[in-house]
């Protein structure tokens, strides 16, 4: 084994981003080594990953499931050590044997291991946008203090990052605003009167991307773009009014930077998450990602439209939370996670998602004491979840 190989932990290895990451890693066994993996409920899939790649560690939430997996792997001659619990996630994220962490857990549950990786100065490849939306200034401080290299994996933020150098001080005076592009999801042209009755499967049928169910629903409400507005605010040190959103149904232009002199920088490509994943893994170099080539001669015409605020009320809530007291974005995220879960379980209507988030934002205004430490932020997250559960009646 070469000592130069990047030793990678993939947190959320059984998900959509996790499996795309494993695909890119497997294309470059000379450059990357899979050192740790985690899953939440899909222990069988995690077992397959361990048998195929023999990572040093695997993490599951429950000790019983971890023991069962350990036994199964041992019986098959696999030497992966299986650990259990949230503490173990943070432990592998910060381990000296790990150089880089792919944060591909969905939701605020990913915040503690992200912070552990940030404090330990890792290359932190962030797909888990909710962690940054909740952690905000704390997250960025942990990155700075730990000397971590925070690299975006979200395709829009990767696009911006490919247009702008990492050090914002070199360009912050030169840009006017950025434009995050959005596909508009499956309901871009659907009669708004019918949105209250759409089913989880309809909401998860994304036109351009195959993703986990939570982010698919977020794309249908456009809350995903709202979370990305907040993510961009932190990653690129922007003011809320420097971030704009345009619907671009073809998902070819992944985002744009509009400079002071009106020059516009953009990144284009086929919609394939392996491109931003490969860039985060190989930055500042580039490696083959497995994505197909963009063939502009056989691509439908690129079009752009303004998002309709009545059809997508969730999007505006992100700016409201950014302009509100610190901690409001954590409240927004918590309420959204609960509301999406309730929608997927058919306990809440699709239009009820944005209504729930708006109500919880009004009912749970954060104070300075709620953002004094990460524990305070997590307590605020729990309070907002409780308020959201009361609102959806679950
Ligand atoms: P997914 O549902 O397919 O996978 C989520 C992963 O997280 C799974 O491995 C699951 O086992 C694990 N997980 C779920 N809940 C957990 C918990 N409480 N504790 C520990 N692990 C848990 O989701 P995904 O589509 O891969 O998205 C992952 C993250 O990446 C999300 O934050 C999403 O917003 C972001 N993202 C995804 C895409 C995409 O194309 N899928 C694009 C951009 C950003
Ligand atoms: Mg995105």
XYZ file of C-alpha atoms and ligand atoms in Angstrom:
439
model
C 0.000 0.000 0.000
C 1.305 3.417 -0.939
C 1.587 5.904 1.936
C 0.322 8.693 -0.312
C -3.163 7.282 -0.719
C -5.869 9.520 0.736
C -7.550 7.613 3.557
C -11.268 8.333 3.298
C -14.157 7.896 5.747
C -17.577 7.827 4.083
C -20.288 8.710 6.613
C -23.646 7.690 5.183
C -22.048 5.128 2.857
C -25.326 3.392 1.970
C -27.036 6.546 0.688
C -27.116 8.148 -2.734
C -24.042 10.374 -2.167
C -22.339 7.573 -0.220
C -22.678 5.036 -3.029
C -21.618 7.583 -5.663
C -18.548 8.256 -3.521
C -17.744 4.535 -3.326
C -18.055 4.421 -7.119
C -15.496 7.236 -7.577
C -13.150 5.724 -4.967
C -13.270 2.339 -6.709
C -12.113 3.956 -9.969
C -8.887 5.116 -8.312
C -7.540 2.446 -5.957
C -4.063 3.941 -6.462
C -5.150 7.301 -4.994
C -7.796 6.518 -2.406
C -8.266 4.033 0.391
C -11.645 3.480 2.070
C -10.872 3.552 5.805
C -14.286 3.906 7.450
C -17.955 3.643 6.523
C -21.228 4.207 8.350
C -24.906 3.481 7.825
C -28.094 4.011 9.774
C -30.529 1.192 9.071
C -29.234 -0.684 6.014
C -26.857 -3.061 7.803
C -26.992 -5.617 4.962
C -25.809 -3.046 2.437
C -23.087 -1.930 4.841
C -21.989 -5.570 5.143
C -21.638 -5.759 1.344
C -19.535 -2.562 1.339
C -17.287 -3.990 4.081
C -16.831 -7.303 2.282
C -16.004 -5.532 -0.987
C -13.647 -2.848 0.376
C -12.438 -4.161 3.777
C -12.390 -0.761 5.526
C -10.789 -0.578 8.950
C -14.004 0.595 10.649
C -17.762 0.385 10.096
C -20.258 2.269 12.268
C -23.928 1.501 12.980
C -26.162 3.350 15.482
C -27.239 0.381 17.643
C -24.882 -1.931 19.599
C -26.975 -5.047 18.853
C -26.918 -4.445 15.095
C -23.199 -3.654 15.310
C -22.499 -6.941 17.116
C -24.490 -8.905 14.556
C -22.595 -7.238 11.706
C -19.262 -7.878 13.444
C -20.055 -11.579 13.743
C -21.190 -11.831 10.136
C -18.054 -10.089 8.843
C -15.773 -12.231 11.023
C -17.459 -15.395 9.744
C -16.637 -14.280 6.215
C -13.028 -13.447 6.973
C -13.475 -9.664 6.887
C -11.342 -7.801 9.449
C -13.400 -4.608 9.618
C -13.991 -3.503 13.211
C -17.642 -2.571 13.802
C -18.382 0.311 16.198
C -21.725 1.567 17.504
C -23.326 4.915 18.267
C -23.040 8.619 17.484
C -19.851 8.850 19.541
C -18.188 6.298 17.276
C -19.113 8.390 14.221
C -17.305 11.394 15.690
C -14.411 9.126 16.692
C -13.782 7.808 13.163
C -14.312 11.286 11.673
C -11.444 12.564 13.854
C -9.188 9.452 13.784
C -5.539 9.973 12.856
C -5.883 7.097 10.356
C -8.431 9.183 8.393
C -7.337 12.050 6.103
C -10.667 12.944 4.521
C -14.303 12.682 5.545
C -17.207 12.498 3.121
C -20.116 13.940 5.129
C -23.036 12.197 3.394
C -25.394 11.677 6.336
C -28.781 13.322 5.829
C -30.044 15.865 8.349
C -28.791 17.551 11.510
C -27.632 14.145 12.812
C -24.527 14.749 10.694
C -23.470 17.866 12.610
C -21.474 16.234 15.471
C -19.238 14.095 13.198
C -18.761 17.093 10.857
C -17.624 19.202 13.797
C -15.308 16.417 14.955
C -13.733 16.225 11.469
C -13.468 20.022 11.297
C -11.775 20.271 14.698
C -9.379 17.483 13.764
C -8.314 19.435 10.658
C -9.523 16.934 8.062
C -10.354 17.417 4.414
C -14.093 17.732 5.011
C -16.197 17.059 1.922
C -19.636 18.417 2.716
C -22.749 16.972 1.112
C -24.661 17.119 4.416
C -25.901 20.707 3.968
C -28.193 20.501 7.025
C -25.103 20.290 9.270
C -23.918 23.696 8.038
C -27.436 25.171 8.100
C -27.726 24.201 11.791
C -24.105 24.809 12.797
C -23.678 28.140 10.964
C -21.015 30.307 12.568
C -19.988 27.504 14.956
C -19.348 25.178 12.087
C -17.214 27.736 10.242
C -15.285 28.559 13.417
C -14.551 24.861 14.008
C -13.246 24.614 10.421
C -11.006 27.629 10.930
C -9.736 26.670 14.367
C -9.128 23.058 13.356
C -7.381 24.062 10.125
C -9.753 21.831 8.147
C -10.155 22.020 4.366
C -13.907 22.438 3.828
C -14.869 21.429 0.286
C -18.435 21.617 -1.036
C -20.056 18.548 -2.587
C -23.483 20.061 -3.288
C -23.354 20.511 -7.075
C -24.227 24.223 -6.987
C -21.618 25.047 -4.356
C -19.038 22.909 -6.106
C -19.828 24.920 -9.250
C -19.241 28.194 -7.388
C -16.096 26.791 -5.828
C -14.826 25.835 -9.291
C -15.331 29.478 -10.358
C -13.892 31.088 -7.195
C -10.669 30.318 -5.328
C -10.993 28.946 -1.807
C -9.594 32.075 -0.168
C -12.490 34.561 -0.233
C -10.204 37.491 0.574
C -8.827 37.226 -2.984
C -12.219 37.809 -4.659
C -14.754 39.146 -2.146
C -14.494 42.690 -3.559
C -14.847 41.526 -7.127
C -18.228 39.812 -7.102
C -21.672 41.361 -7.193
C -23.804 38.304 -6.476
C -24.098 34.595 -7.130
C -26.910 32.691 -8.817
C -27.823 29.250 -7.554
C -29.608 27.295 -10.236
C -32.518 25.002 -9.372
C -34.250 22.390 -11.491
C -37.669 23.377 -10.134
C -38.279 19.741 -9.179
C -41.224 17.577 -10.267
C -43.914 20.221 -9.622
C -42.493 23.165 -11.585
C -45.407 23.216 -14.017
C -48.075 21.365 -12.049
C -51.342 23.159 -11.283
C -50.686 24.714 -7.825
C -54.303 23.883 -6.818
C -53.395 20.178 -6.895
C -50.228 20.427 -4.771
C -52.025 19.775 -1.481
C -52.817 16.230 -2.598
C -49.511 15.052 -4.135
C -48.130 11.752 -2.821
C -44.626 11.022 -1.461
C -43.796 8.984 -4.568
C -44.800 11.868 -6.855
C -42.691 14.276 -4.785
C -39.685 11.935 -4.923
C -39.824 11.495 -8.710
C -37.167 14.094 -9.499
C -36.776 14.898 -13.216
C -32.947 15.091 -13.315
C -31.346 13.588 -10.185
C -31.734 10.291 -8.298
C -31.393 11.173 -4.615
C -32.443 10.150 -1.097
C -36.102 10.703 -0.246
C -35.598 13.628 2.127
C -33.636 15.773 -0.342
C -36.047 14.738 -3.100
C -38.981 16.172 -1.124
C -36.866 19.253 -0.343
C -36.309 19.676 -4.088
C -40.045 19.426 -4.739
C -40.816 22.177 -2.168
C -37.631 24.052 -3.147
C -36.663 24.063 0.526
C -33.533 22.342 -0.791
C -32.631 25.558 -2.616
C -33.443 27.495 0.548
C -31.015 25.329 2.517
C -28.480 25.895 -0.268
C -28.921 29.679 0.001
C -27.965 29.359 3.678
C -25.127 26.975 2.813
C -23.768 29.492 0.253
C -23.942 32.293 2.797
C -21.500 30.419 5.027
C -19.264 28.747 2.459
C -18.663 31.918 0.462
C -19.111 34.583 3.188
C -21.959 36.314 1.326
C -24.720 38.647 2.469
C -28.263 37.242 2.028
C -29.040 39.745 -0.741
C -25.956 38.629 -2.704
C -27.551 35.205 -3.238
C -30.146 34.738 -5.979
C -31.950 31.703 -7.349
C -32.974 30.935 -10.927
C -34.892 27.900 -12.119
C -32.999 26.099 -14.876
C -34.939 22.908 -15.674
C -32.148 21.198 -17.654
C -29.667 21.160 -14.700
C -26.672 21.777 -16.998
C -25.481 25.141 -15.618
C -24.816 24.243 -11.995
C -24.499 27.839 -10.718
C -23.017 31.206 -11.651
C -20.952 34.052 -10.236
C -21.816 37.572 -11.399
C -18.796 39.858 -11.046
C -18.831 43.619 -10.460
C -17.803 44.240 -14.066
C -20.785 42.086 -15.214
C -18.606 39.213 -16.318
C -20.460 35.970 -15.484
C -18.609 32.777 -14.503
C -20.453 29.472 -14.682
C -19.733 25.760 -14.372
C -21.529 23.337 -16.693
C -21.795 19.588 -16.927
C -24.175 16.667 -17.110
C -26.169 16.233 -13.870
C -24.052 13.596 -12.121
C -23.002 13.926 -8.477
C -19.793 12.014 -9.186
C -18.360 15.229 -10.699
C -18.483 17.334 -7.497
C -17.594 14.242 -5.435
C -14.505 13.542 -7.564
C -13.473 17.202 -7.380
C -13.755 17.269 -3.589
C -11.715 14.067 -3.381
C -8.982 15.133 -5.787
C -8.862 18.947 -5.360
C -6.758 20.765 -6.507
C -6.224 18.040 -9.084
C -8.932 16.381 -11.177
C -9.612 12.708 -11.730
C -11.948 10.689 -13.947
C -15.385 10.751 -12.294
C -17.372 8.288 -14.417
C -19.792 11.008 -15.561
C -20.722 11.163 -19.212
C -19.496 14.044 -21.371
C -21.688 17.107 -21.871
C -22.684 17.059 -25.519
C -23.928 20.592 -26.189
C -24.932 19.700 -29.744
C -27.413 17.172 -28.392
C -28.567 19.031 -25.298
C -32.004 20.650 -25.100
C -31.905 24.460 -25.188
C -30.954 25.928 -21.844
C -33.738 27.957 -20.267
C -34.109 30.016 -17.105
C -37.106 31.319 -15.174
C -37.750 33.114 -11.890
C -39.073 30.897 -9.072
C -42.763 31.467 -8.364
C -43.050 32.500 -4.713
C -46.660 31.258 -4.420
C -45.842 27.831 -5.780
C -42.651 27.544 -3.714
C -43.242 29.416 -0.412
C -40.487 27.388 1.306
C -37.778 29.172 -0.668
C -38.542 32.600 0.805
C -38.421 31.180 4.331
C -34.676 30.586 3.949
C -33.980 34.295 3.411
C -36.347 35.114 6.273
C -34.369 32.763 8.537
C -31.029 34.210 7.360
C -32.223 37.725 8.153
C -33.729 36.675 11.481
C -31.898 36.237 14.802
C -28.950 33.831 14.784
C -30.231 30.301 15.275
C -33.283 30.858 13.039
C -31.755 28.670 10.331
C -31.437 25.810 12.854
C -35.149 26.255 13.679
C -36.037 26.249 9.977
C -34.054 23.071 9.382
C -35.487 21.211 12.375
C -39.069 22.093 11.465
C -38.445 21.054 7.874
C -36.939 17.682 8.863
C -39.977 16.884 11.027
C -42.447 18.113 8.397
C -40.795 16.127 5.567
C -40.788 12.991 7.715
C -44.497 13.520 8.439
C -45.214 14.056 4.734
C -43.316 10.886 3.777
C -45.338 9.001 6.426
C -48.531 10.485 4.932
C -49.330 12.371 8.139
C -48.964 15.823 6.547
C -49.912 17.261 3.172
C -47.242 18.487 0.776
C -48.324 22.115 1.203
C -48.329 21.558 4.967
C -44.508 21.324 4.901
C -43.858 25.028 4.240
C -46.794 25.999 6.482
C -45.288 24.013 9.354
C -41.848 25.558 8.879
C -43.288 29.081 8.779
C -45.328 28.503 11.919
C -42.388 27.044 13.864
C -40.150 29.922 12.749
C -42.716 32.292 14.283
C -43.313 30.209 17.420
C -39.674 29.435 18.301
C -37.699 32.688 18.033
C -34.109 32.003 19.125
C -32.354 34.222 21.668
C -28.620 34.836 22.134
C -28.562 32.109 24.828
C -29.707 29.533 22.251
C -26.592 30.005 20.158
C -23.967 30.335 22.876
C -22.577 26.824 22.304
C -23.143 23.810 20.103
C -25.059 22.122 22.926
C -27.344 25.173 23.104
C -27.878 24.974 19.350
C -28.741 21.280 19.582
C -31.191 22.092 22.406
C -32.756 24.746 20.140
C -32.962 22.119 17.374
C -34.796 19.786 19.813
C -37.209 22.566 20.855
C -38.022 23.386 17.237
C -38.587 19.683 16.499
C -40.994 19.424 19.432
C -42.890 22.508 18.217
C -43.041 21.060 14.693
C -44.345 17.728 16.011
C -47.085 19.548 17.908
C -47.935 21.464 14.728
C -48.218 18.362 12.537
C -49.976 16.497 15.343
C -47.513 13.599 15.467
P -29.775 9.183 1.505
O -31.041 9.152 2.271
O -29.689 8.457 0.212
O -28.568 8.668 2.442
C -28.407 9.125 3.741
C -27.320 8.360 4.465
O -27.261 8.829 5.816
C -27.570 6.844 4.544
O -26.331 6.169 4.438
C -28.157 6.653 5.943
O -27.839 5.380 6.457
C -27.463 7.735 6.742
N -28.282 8.259 7.839
C -29.586 8.646 7.775
N -29.992 9.101 8.982
C -28.936 8.996 9.825
C -28.738 9.291 11.201
N -29.718 9.788 11.971
N -27.526 9.055 11.739
C -26.520 8.537 10.994
N -26.646 8.233 9.676
C -27.843 8.476 9.097
O -29.419 10.744 1.288
P -28.540 11.405 0.131
O -29.401 11.760 -1.006
O -27.302 10.607 -0.108
O -28.138 12.784 0.833
C -27.162 12.863 1.841
C -26.830 14.331 2.101
O -26.259 14.877 0.921
C -28.063 15.171 2.429
O -27.703 16.153 3.356
C -28.402 15.824 1.101
O -29.051 17.060 1.252
C -27.010 16.009 0.499
N -26.996 16.061 -0.969
C -27.433 15.006 -1.691
C -27.432 15.058 -3.078
C -27.864 13.894 -3.928
O -27.775 13.951 -5.145
N -28.337 12.796 -3.356
C -26.976 16.218 -3.719
C -26.524 17.276 -2.944
C -26.528 17.187 -1.567
Mg -27.692 20.922 -4.721
